[in-house]
Structure formats: C-alpha cells, structure tokens
mmCIF file of C-alpha atoms and ligand atoms in Angstrom:
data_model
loop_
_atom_site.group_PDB
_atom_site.id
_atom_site.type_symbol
_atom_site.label_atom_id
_atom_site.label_comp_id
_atom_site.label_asym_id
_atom_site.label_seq_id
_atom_site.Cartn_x
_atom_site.Cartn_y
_atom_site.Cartn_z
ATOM 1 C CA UNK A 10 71.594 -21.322 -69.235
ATOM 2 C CA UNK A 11 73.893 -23.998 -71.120
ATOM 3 C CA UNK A 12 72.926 -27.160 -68.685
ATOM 4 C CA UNK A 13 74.923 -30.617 -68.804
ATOM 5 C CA UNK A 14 72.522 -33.041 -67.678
ATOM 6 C CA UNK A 15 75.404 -36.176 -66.279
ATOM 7 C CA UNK A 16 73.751 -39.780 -66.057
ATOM 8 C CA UNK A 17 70.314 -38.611 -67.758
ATOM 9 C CA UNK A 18 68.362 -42.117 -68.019
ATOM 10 C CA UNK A 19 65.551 -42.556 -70.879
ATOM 11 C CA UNK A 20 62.427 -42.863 -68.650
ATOM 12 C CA UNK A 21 63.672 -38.660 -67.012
ATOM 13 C CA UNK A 22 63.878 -37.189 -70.066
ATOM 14 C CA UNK A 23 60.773 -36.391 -71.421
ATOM 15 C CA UNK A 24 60.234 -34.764 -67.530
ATOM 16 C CA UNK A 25 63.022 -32.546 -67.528
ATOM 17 C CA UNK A 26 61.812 -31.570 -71.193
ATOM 18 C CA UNK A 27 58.245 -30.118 -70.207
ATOM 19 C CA UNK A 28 59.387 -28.888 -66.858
ATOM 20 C CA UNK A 29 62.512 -26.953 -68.874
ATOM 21 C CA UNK A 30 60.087 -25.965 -71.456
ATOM 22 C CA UNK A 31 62.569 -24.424 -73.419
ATOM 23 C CA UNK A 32 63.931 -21.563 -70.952
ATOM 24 C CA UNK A 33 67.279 -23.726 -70.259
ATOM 25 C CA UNK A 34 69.751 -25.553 -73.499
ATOM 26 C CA UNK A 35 69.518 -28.619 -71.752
ATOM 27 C CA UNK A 36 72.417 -31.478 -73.362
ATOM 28 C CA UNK A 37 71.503 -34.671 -72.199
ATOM 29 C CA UNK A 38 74.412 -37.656 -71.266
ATOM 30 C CA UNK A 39 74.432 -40.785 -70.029
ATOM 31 C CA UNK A 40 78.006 -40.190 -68.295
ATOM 32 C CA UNK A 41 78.215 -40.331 -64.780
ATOM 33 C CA UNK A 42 79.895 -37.335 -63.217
ATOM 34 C CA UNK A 43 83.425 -38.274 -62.224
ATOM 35 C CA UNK A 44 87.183 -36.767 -62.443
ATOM 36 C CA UNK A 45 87.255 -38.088 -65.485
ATOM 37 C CA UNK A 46 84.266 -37.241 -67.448
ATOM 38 C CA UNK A 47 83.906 -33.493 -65.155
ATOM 39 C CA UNK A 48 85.763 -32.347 -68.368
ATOM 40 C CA UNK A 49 82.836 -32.816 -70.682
ATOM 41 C CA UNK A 50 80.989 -29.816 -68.904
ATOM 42 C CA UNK A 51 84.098 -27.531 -70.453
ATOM 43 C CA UNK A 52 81.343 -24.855 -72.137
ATOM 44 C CA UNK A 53 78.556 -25.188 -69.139
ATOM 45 C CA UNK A 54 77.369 -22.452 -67.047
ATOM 46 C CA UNK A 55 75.148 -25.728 -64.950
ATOM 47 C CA UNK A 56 75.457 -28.812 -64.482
ATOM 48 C CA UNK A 57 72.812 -31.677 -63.481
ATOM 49 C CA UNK A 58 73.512 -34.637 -61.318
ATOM 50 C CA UNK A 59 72.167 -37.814 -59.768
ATOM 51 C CA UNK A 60 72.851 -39.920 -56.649
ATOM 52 C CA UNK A 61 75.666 -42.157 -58.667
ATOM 53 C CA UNK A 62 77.512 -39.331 -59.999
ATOM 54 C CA UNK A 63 80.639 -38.290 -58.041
ATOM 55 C CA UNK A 64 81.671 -35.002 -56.977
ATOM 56 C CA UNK A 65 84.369 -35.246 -54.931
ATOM 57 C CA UNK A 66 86.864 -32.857 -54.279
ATOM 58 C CA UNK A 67 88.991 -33.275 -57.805
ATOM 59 C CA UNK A 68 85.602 -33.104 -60.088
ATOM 60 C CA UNK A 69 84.689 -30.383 -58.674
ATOM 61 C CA UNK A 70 87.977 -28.188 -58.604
ATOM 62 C CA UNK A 71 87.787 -29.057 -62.350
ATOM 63 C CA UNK A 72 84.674 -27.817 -62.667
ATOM 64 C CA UNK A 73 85.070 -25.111 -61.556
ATOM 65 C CA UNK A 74 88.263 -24.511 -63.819
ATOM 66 C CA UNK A 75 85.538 -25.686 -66.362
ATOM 67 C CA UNK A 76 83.237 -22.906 -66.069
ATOM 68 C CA UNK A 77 80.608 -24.468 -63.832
ATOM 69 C CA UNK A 78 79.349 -22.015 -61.466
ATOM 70 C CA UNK A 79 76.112 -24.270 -60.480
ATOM 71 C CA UNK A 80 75.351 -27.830 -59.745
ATOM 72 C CA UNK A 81 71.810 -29.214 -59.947
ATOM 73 C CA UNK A 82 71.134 -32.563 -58.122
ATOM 74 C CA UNK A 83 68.321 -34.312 -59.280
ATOM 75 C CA UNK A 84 68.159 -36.265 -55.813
ATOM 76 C CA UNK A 85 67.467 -35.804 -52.107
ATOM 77 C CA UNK A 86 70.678 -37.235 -50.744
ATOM 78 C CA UNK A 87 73.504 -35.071 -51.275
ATOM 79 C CA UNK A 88 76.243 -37.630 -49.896
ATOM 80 C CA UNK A 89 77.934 -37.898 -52.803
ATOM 81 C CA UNK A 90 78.938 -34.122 -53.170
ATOM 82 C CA UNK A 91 81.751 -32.509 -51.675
ATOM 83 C CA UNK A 92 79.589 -29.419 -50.562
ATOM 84 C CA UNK A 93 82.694 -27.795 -48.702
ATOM 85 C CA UNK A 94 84.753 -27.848 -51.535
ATOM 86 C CA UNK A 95 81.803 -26.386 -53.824
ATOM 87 C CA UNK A 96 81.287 -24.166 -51.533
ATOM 88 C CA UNK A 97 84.994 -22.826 -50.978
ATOM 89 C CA UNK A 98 85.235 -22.627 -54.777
ATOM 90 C CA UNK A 99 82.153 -20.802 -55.177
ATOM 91 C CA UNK A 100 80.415 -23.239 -57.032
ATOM 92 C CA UNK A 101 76.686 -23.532 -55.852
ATOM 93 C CA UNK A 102 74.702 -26.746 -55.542
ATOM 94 C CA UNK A 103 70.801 -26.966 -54.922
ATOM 95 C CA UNK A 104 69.052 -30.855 -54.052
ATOM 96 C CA UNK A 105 65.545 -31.815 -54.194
ATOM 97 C CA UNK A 106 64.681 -31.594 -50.926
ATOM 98 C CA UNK A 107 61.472 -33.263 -50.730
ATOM 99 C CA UNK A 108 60.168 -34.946 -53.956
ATOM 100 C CA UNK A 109 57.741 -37.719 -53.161
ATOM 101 C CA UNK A 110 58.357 -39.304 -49.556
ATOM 102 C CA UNK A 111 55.490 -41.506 -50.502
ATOM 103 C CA UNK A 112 57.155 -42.566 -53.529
ATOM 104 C CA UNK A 113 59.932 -44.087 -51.269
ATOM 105 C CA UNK A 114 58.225 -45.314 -48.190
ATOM 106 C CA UNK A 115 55.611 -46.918 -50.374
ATOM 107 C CA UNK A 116 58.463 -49.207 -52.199
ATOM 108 C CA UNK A 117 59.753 -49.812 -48.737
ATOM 109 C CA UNK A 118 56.186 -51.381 -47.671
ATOM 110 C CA UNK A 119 56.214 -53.006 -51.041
ATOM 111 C CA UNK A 120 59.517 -54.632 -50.402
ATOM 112 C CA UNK A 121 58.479 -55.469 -46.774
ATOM 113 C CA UNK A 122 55.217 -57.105 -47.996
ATOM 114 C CA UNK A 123 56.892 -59.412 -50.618
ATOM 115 C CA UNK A 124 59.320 -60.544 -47.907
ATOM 116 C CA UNK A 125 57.081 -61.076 -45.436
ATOM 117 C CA UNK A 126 54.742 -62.692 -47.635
ATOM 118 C CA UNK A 127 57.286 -64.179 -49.739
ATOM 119 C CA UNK A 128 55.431 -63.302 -53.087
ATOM 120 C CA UNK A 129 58.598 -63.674 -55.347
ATOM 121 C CA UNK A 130 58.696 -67.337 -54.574
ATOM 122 C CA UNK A 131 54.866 -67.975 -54.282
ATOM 123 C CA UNK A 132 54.906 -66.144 -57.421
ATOM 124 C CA UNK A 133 57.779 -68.187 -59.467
ATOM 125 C CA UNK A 134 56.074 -71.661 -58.115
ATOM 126 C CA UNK A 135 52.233 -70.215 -59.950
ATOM 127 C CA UNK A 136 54.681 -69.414 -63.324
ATOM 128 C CA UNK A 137 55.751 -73.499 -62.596
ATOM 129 C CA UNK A 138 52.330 -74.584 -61.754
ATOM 130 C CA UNK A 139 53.427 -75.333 -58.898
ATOM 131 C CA UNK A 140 50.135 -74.332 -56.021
ATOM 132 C CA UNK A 141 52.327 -76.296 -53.337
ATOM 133 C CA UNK A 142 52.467 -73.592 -50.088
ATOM 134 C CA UNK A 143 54.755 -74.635 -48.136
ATOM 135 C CA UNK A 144 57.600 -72.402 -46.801
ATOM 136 C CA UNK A 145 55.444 -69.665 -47.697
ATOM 137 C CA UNK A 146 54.225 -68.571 -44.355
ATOM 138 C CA UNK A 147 54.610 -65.178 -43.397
ATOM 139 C CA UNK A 148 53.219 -63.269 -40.186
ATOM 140 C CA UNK A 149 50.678 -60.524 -39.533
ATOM 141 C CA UNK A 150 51.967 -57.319 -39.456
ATOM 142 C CA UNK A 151 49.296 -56.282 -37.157
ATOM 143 C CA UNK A 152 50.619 -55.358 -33.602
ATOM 144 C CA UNK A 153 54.213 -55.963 -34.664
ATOM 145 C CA UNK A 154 56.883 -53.867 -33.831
ATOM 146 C CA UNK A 155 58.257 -51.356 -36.469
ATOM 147 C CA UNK A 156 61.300 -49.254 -35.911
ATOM 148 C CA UNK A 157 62.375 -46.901 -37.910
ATOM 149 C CA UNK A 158 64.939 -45.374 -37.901
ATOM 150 C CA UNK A 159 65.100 -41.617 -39.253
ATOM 151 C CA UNK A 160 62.034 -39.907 -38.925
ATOM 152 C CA UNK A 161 61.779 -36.790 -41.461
ATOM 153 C CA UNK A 162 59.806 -36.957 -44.677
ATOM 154 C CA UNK A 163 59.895 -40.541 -45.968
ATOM 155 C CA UNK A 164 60.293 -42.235 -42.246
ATOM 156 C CA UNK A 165 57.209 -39.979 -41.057
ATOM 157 C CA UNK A 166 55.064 -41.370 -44.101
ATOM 158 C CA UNK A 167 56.596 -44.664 -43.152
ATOM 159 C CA UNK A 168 55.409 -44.407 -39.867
ATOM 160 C CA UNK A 169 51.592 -43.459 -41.119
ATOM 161 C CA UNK A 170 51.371 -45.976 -43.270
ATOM 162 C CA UNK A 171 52.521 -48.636 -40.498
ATOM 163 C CA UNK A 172 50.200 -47.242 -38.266
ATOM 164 C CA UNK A 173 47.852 -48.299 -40.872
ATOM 165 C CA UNK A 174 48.582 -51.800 -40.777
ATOM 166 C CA UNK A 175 48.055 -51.331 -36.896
ATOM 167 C CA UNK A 176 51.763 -51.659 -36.052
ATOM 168 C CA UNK A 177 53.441 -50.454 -32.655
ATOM 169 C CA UNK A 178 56.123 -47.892 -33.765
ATOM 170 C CA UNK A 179 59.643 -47.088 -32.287
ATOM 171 C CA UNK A 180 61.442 -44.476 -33.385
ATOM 172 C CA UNK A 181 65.248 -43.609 -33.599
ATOM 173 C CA UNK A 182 66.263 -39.616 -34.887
ATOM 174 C CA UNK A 183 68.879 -36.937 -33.653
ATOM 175 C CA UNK A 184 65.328 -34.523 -33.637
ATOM 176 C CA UNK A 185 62.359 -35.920 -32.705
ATOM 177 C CA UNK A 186 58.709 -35.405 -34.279
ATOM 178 C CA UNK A 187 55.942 -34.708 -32.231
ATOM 179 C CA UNK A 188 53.129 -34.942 -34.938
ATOM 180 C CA UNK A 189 54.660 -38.497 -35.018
ATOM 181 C CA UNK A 190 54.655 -38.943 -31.497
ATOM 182 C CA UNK A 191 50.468 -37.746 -31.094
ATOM 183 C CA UNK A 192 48.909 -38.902 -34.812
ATOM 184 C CA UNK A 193 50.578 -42.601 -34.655
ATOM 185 C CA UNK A 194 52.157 -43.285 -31.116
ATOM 186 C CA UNK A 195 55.318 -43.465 -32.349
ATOM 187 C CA UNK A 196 57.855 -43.813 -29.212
ATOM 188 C CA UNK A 197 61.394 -42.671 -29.446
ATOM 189 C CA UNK A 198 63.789 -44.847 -28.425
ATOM 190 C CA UNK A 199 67.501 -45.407 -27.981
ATOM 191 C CA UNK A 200 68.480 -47.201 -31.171
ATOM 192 C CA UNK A 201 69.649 -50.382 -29.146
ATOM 193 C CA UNK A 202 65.915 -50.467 -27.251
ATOM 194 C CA UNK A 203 64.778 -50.458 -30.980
ATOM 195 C CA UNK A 204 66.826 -52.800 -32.263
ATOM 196 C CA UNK A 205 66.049 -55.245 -29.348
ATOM 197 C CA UNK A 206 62.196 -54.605 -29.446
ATOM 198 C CA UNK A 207 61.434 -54.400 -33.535
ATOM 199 C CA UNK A 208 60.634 -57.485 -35.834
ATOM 200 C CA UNK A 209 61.447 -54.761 -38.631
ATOM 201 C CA UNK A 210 63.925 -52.331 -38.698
ATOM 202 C CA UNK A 211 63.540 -49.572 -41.615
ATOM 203 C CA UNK A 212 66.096 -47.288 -42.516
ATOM 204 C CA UNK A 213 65.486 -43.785 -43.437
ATOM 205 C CA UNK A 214 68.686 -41.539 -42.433
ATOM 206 C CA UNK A 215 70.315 -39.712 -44.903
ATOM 207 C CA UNK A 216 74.026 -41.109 -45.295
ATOM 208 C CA UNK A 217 76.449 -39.027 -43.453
ATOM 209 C CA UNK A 218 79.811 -39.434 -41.123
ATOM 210 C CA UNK A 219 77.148 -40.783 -37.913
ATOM 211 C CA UNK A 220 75.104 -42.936 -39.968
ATOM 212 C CA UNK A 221 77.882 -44.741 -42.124
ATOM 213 C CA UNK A 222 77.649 -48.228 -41.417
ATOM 214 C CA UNK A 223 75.345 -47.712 -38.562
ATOM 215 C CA UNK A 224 73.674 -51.491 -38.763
ATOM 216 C CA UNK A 225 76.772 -52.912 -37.675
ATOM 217 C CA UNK A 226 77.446 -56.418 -35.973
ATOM 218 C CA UNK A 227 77.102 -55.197 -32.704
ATOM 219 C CA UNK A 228 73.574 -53.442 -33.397
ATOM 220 C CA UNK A 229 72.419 -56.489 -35.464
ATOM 221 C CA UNK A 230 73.891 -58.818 -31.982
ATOM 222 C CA UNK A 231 70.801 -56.547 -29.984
ATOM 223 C CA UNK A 232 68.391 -57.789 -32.687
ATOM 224 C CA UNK A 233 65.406 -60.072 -32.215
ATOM 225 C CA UNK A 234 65.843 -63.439 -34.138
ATOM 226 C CA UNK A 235 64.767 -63.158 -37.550
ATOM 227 C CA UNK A 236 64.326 -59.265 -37.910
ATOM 228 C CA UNK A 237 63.483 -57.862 -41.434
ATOM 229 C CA UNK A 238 65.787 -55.516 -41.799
ATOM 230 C CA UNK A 239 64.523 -52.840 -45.028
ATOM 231 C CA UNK A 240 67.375 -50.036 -46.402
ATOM 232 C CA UNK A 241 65.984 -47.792 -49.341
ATOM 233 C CA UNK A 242 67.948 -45.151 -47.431
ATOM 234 C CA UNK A 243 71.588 -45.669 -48.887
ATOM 235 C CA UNK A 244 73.667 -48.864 -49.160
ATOM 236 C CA UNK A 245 76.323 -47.312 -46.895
ATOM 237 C CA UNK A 246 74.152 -46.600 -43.796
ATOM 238 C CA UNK A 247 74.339 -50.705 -43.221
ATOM 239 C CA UNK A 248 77.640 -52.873 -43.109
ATOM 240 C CA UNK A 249 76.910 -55.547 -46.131
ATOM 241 C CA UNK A 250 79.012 -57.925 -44.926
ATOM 242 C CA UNK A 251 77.451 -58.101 -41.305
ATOM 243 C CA UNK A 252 74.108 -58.070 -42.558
ATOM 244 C CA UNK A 253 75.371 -61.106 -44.398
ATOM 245 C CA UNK A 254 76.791 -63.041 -41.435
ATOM 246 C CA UNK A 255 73.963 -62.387 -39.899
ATOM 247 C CA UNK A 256 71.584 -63.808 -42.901
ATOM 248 C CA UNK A 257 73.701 -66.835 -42.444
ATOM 249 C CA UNK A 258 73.490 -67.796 -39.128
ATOM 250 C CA UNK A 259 69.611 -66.798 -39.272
ATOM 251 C CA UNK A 260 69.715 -63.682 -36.689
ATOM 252 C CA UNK A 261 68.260 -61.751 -39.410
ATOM 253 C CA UNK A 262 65.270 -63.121 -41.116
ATOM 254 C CA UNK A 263 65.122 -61.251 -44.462
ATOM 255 C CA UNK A 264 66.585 -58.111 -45.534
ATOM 256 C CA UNK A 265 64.878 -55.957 -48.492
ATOM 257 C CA UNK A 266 67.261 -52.977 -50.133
ATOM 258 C CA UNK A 267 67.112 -50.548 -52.833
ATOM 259 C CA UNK A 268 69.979 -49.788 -52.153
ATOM 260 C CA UNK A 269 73.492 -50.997 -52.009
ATOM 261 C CA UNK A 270 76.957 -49.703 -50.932
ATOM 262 C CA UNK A 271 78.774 -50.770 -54.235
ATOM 263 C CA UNK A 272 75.368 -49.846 -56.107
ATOM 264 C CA UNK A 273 78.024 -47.162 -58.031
ATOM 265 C CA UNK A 274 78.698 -48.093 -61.792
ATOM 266 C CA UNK A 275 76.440 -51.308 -61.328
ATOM 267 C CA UNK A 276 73.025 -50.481 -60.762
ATOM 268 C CA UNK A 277 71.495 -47.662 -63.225
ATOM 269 C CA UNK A 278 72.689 -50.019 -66.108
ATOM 270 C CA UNK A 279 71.975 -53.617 -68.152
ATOM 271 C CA UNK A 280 74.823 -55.348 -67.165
ATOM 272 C CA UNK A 281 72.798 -58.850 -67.778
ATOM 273 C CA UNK A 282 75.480 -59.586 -70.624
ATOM 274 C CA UNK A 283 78.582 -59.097 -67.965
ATOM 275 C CA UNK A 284 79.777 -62.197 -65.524
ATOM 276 C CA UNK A 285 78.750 -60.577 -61.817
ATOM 277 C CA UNK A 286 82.030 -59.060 -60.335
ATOM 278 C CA UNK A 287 80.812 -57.513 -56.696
ATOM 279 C CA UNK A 288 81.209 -60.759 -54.151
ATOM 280 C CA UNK A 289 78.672 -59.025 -51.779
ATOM 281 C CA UNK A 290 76.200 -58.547 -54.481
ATOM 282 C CA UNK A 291 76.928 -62.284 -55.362
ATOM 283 C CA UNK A 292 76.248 -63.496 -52.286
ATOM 284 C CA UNK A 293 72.956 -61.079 -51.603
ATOM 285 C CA UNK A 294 71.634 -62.422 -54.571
ATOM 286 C CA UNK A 295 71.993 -65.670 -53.251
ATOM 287 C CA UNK A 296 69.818 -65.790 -50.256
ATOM 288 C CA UNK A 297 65.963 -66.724 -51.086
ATOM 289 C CA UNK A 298 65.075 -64.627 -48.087
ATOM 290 C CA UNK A 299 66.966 -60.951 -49.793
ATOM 291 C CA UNK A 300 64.867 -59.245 -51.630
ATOM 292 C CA UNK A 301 66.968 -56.143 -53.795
ATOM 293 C CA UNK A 302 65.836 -53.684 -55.852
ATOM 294 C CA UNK A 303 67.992 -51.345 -58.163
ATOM 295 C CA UNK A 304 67.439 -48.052 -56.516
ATOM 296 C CA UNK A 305 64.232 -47.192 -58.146
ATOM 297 C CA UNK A 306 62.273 -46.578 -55.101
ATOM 298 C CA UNK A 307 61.931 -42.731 -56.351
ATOM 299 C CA UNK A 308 60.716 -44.027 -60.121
ATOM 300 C CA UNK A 309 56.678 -42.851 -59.674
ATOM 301 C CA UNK A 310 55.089 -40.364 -62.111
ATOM 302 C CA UNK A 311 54.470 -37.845 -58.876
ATOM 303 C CA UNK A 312 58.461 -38.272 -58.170
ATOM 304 C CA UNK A 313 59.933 -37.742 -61.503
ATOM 305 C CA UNK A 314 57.652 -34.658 -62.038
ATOM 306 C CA UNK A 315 58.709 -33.380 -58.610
ATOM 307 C CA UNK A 316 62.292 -34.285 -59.189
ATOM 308 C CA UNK A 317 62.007 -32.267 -62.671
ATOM 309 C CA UNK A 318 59.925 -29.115 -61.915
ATOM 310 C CA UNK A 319 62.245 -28.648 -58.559
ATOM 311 C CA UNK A 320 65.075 -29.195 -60.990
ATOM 312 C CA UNK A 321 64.244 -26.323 -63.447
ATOM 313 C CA UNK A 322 63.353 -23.965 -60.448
ATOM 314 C CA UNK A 323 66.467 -24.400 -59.005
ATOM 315 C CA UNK A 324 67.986 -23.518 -62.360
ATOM 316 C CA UNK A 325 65.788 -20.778 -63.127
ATOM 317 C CA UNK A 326 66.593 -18.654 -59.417
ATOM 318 C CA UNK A 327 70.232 -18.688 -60.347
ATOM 319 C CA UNK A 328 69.661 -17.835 -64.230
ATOM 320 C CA UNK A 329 67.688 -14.677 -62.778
ATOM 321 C CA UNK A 330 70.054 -14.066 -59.976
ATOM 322 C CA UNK A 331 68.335 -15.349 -57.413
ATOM 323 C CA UNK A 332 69.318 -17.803 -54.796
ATOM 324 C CA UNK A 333 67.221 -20.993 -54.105
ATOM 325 C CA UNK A 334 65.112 -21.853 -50.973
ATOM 326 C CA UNK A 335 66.979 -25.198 -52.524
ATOM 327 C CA UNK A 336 70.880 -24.179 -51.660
ATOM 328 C CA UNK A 337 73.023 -26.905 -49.960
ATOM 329 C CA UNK A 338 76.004 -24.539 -50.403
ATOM 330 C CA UNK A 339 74.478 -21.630 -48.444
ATOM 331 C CA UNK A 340 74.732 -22.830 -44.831
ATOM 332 C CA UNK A 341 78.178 -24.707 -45.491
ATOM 333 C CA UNK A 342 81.157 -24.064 -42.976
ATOM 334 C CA UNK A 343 84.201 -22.723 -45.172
ATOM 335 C CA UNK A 344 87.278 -24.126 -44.767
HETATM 336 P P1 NAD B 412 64.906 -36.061 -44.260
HETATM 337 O O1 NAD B 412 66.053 -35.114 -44.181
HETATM 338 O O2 NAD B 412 63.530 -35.514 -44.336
HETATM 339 O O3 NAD B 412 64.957 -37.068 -43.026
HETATM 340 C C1 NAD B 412 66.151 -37.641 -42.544
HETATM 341 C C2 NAD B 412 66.009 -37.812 -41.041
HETATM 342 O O4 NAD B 412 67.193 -38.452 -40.579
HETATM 343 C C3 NAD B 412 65.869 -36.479 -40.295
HETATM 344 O O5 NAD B 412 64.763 -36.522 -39.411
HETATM 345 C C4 NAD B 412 67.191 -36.354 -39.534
HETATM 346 O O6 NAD B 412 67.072 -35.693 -38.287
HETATM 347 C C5 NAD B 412 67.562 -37.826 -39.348
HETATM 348 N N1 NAD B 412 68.984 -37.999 -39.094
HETATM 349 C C6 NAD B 412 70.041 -37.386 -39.698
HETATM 350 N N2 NAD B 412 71.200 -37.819 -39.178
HETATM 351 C C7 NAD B 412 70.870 -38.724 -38.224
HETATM 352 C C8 NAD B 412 71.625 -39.520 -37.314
HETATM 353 N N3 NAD B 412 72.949 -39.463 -37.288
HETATM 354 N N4 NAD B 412 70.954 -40.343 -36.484
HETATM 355 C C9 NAD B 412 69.604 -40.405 -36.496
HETATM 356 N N5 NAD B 412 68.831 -39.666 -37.308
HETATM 357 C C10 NAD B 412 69.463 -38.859 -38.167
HETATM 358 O O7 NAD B 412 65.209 -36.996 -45.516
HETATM 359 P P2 NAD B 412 64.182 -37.927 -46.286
HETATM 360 O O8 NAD B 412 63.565 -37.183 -47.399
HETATM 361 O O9 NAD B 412 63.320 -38.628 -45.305
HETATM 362 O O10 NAD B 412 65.215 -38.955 -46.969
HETATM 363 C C11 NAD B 412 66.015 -39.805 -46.185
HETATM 364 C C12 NAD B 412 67.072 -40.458 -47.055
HETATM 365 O O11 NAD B 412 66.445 -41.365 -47.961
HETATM 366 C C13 NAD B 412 67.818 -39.489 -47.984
HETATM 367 O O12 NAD B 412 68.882 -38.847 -47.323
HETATM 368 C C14 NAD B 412 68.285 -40.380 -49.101
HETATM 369 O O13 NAD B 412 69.599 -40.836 -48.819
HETATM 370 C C15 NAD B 412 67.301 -41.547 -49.074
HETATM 371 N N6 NAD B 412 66.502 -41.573 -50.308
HETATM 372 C C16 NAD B 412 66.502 -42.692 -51.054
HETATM 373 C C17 NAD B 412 65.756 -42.736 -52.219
HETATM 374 C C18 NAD B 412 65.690 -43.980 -53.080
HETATM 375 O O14 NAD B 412 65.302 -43.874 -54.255
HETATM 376 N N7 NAD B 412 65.993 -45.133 -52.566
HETATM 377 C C19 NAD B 412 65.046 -41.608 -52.623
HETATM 378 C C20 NAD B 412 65.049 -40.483 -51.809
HETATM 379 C C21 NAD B 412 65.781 -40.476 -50.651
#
C-alpha cells in the first residue's frame, strides 16, 4: 500500500523502516494532518497519524474524496479523530492500543521524583557551584497517598510501581480493576474522597466528553494543600488556568505535565528562535515548582518499536483484507 506518514519526526523513522521492511511505499512528512494539508494524501490508499494531527470532520471528508480508505494512528489516544465521521464515510482507522504503559507511567514517576525532590533546581545550583540546600526539601513518598485517576494500562503500572515506593493508593475509574484492588490495595474511591485524601493526584484517563477539563476549580477546592498534581494523560483532561490559580495561591504544591491543552503546533517542534505566544504556557513556565515536559513520555526504544511493529500490522490486515484486532471504526455508532 501507498502510505502517507503526516508529522513523521527524525528519531520514528528508522522504526517504521525495519518494522515496514519494505512490504508498504511508505512517504514520510513532517506536516501535521489538518484541512489544509489532508490534500497532500491525494494518491494514498493509507494514511499515518500522530496525537497532534487533526482529523476532524472536514479532513476527513476530504480524505476520503482523496482516496484514503485507511487511517493509521501511531498513538493510543484517539481524541483527536472524528471516528463517527470516518466511520460514516467508510474510512477505517486502527490506534495502538497498548504500546509501552511502562514507558508512560515511568516518565510520570520521573516527573513526580524531580518535583518532589526538586532535582532541576538542586541540579542548576551544582552547574553554579552552588552546594547551598536550602528550599530543596522534599518528602518521603513512603506511606503517602497516591490517587490516580484512570486505572487501565498505564494507571495500573502506575499503581505497581507506587506500591513500590510503599504508597497507599486510591483509585478513581468508570470500571474498576480487581488485580489492582488484591496485588497493591488499591481502594476505589469517589473522585472527590480522592482528591481530598491524596498528596498526588495522577492522571491517566483517556481524553473524552466526561474527562474534558475534569481537574477543575471545584475538584482542585477538595484538594489537600500543596497536592502534586502529574498529567501525562492529555492537556485537556485538566483546566490550565485553574491549575494556575491554584499554583498561585499555593493550594497546589507542584504540578508536572507532558502534556498541555494548547500543546498543538507548539510542542513536537524547535520553536527556541520564536518570542513565546501561548499566555498559559508563559505563565507555566514561570513557576519554579511546574515541571513540563514536551509530550515525550512515549519516546523509549520498547515504545517506538511497539508503536512501529503495531503500526505495520495494522497496515498489513487491511492490505490483505483483513480487519484489525486494532479497529476504532468497528464498534462506532453511525450517524
Ligand atoms: P486505557 O484505555 O488502558 O485506560 C484508560 C482508563 O481510563 C480505563 O480504565 C477507563 O475505564 C478509564 N476511563 C475512561 N473514561 C473515564 C472517565 N470518564 N472517568 C474515569 N475513568 C475513565 O488507556 P491507557 O493506555 O492507560 O492510556 C491512558 C491515556 O494516556 C491515553 O488515552 C492517552 O491519552 C494518554 N497517553 C499519553 C501518552 C504520552 O506520551 N504522554 C502516551 C500514551 C497514552
């Protein structure tokens, strides 16, 4: 199959290439999927496309006046696809379902740790020779509180690896997980008993119509004084400007995300030459206590070669005919 591969970035290539190994004509841009650049798949049987590319409801209806009969994502979260209107037009879309949940939940402990332990400014003080420690104190982990919120792949390896560091765990999820509940004594709770009993809150629900801007000033009002609050879930599952009020006031204590909800045509990209345009992004950056990262949580070996050989295999059921165990488009409600 003729595949567009939309917002292909340097480090993915050379996994897509041994995964493909030469069954699919794989073009590689670095184009983000949008109305505007859906044209350039005019000639495409398949496209490929990550979590900033766009398929809303115009891309794809010219898409599928393109040609396009399949889109591959090359991500878990499918928020950013208009699956109805793929599905009404007959085009079919596959995800990666389940790449490396350690690859995420490990970055989330990463950015918890350097928080907590404040190792970004311990570390820029060594660079200065500066050995002073004050303001560095952090706390045990041990017997704190973690909730998490979202429980399937990544939130379950959260939880194990909390459990680890001898943590109580609460638990917030439309289906609960009783592996969770036996192996690591995670307790389910309503999400404002979590938010009231955690000293950090870690996000790991997909983005959808419930969760959208579910850490909200009323939920952050229920929070313990000086929560960290950890998103590598999706910028739009937390409201950025009430996390920010309450950085400022001090109800949260630090906030670590690889994520952001204006993350789209900013992150992905060197803009170091450009004057910073996004006011929340601004003001993020600003606080010594936020800790952001640019949505690389997924970028391990293990992730990329998952992300690529799931890729191909979606690719290579349709080429043959087949559907994939893979299909978001299967189970969608026509309208
Ligand atoms: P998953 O589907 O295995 O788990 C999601 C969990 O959220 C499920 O248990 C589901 O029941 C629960 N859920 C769904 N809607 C809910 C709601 N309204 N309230 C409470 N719980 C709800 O997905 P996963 O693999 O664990 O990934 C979770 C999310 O992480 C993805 O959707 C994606 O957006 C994000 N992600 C981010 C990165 C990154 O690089 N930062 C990489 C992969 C995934």
């Amino acid at each position: 199959m003729k595949v567009l591969v939309y917002s292909s970035k340097d480090f993915e290539i050379p996994y897509l290439g041994k995964a493909n190994n030469k069954s699919h004509q794989l073009t590689f841009i670095k184009d983000a999927l949008s109305s505007e650049t859906a044209m350039k798949a005019v000639g495409f049987e398949a496209i490929s496309i990550f979590s900033a590319d766009e398929a809303c409801f115009i891309t794809i209806e010219k898409l599928k006046d393109f040609g396009v009969k399949y889109i591959a994502l090359r991500s878990v979260g499918y928020d950013n696809v208009n699956l109805r209107a793929a599905s009404r037009l007959g085009i079919k879309v596959a995800n990666v379902p389940s790449y490396s949940p350690f690859a995420i939940a490990e970055h989330t402990v990463a950015l918890l740790l350097a928080l907590n332990r404040k190792l970004i400014e311990s570390n820029l003080r060594v660079n200065r020779n500066n050995f002073n420690l004050n303001n560095l104190v952090g706390f045990d982990l041990n017997k704190k509180t973690i909730g998490i919120i979202g429980t399937g792949r990544i939130g379950a390896v959260m939880s194990k690896i909390m459990y680890g560091f001898g943590c109580t765990l609460l638990g917030y999820d439309i289906e609960e997980n009783n592996n969770l509940k036996e192996d690591y004594n995670l307790r389910y709770t309503s999400l404002k008993e979590l938010c009231e009993q955690a000293d950090v809150i870690s996000l790991h629900v997909p983005l959808n119509a419930e969760t959208h801007q579910l850490i909200n000033e009323d939920l952050i009002s229920d929070m313990k004084d000086g929560v960290i609050i950890i998103n590598t879930a999706r910028g739009s599952v937390i409201n950025t400007e009430h996390v920010i009020d309450g950085l400022k006031n001090g109800k949260i204590g630090a906030l670590g995300i690889d994520v952001f909800e204006n993350e789209k045509g900013i992150f992905f990209k060197d803009n170091s030459q450009d004057i910073p345009s996004d006011e929340l992004l601004i003001i993020l950056n600003a606080f010594p206590n936020v800790l952001i990262t640019g949505h690389h949580a997924f970028l391990t070996d293990e992730a990329l070669t998952n992300i690529a050989e799931t890729t191909i295999f979606n690719l290579n059921c349709w080429d043959s005919g087949n559907e994939t165990v893979n299909e978001l488009t299967k189970d969608t409600v026509m309208v």
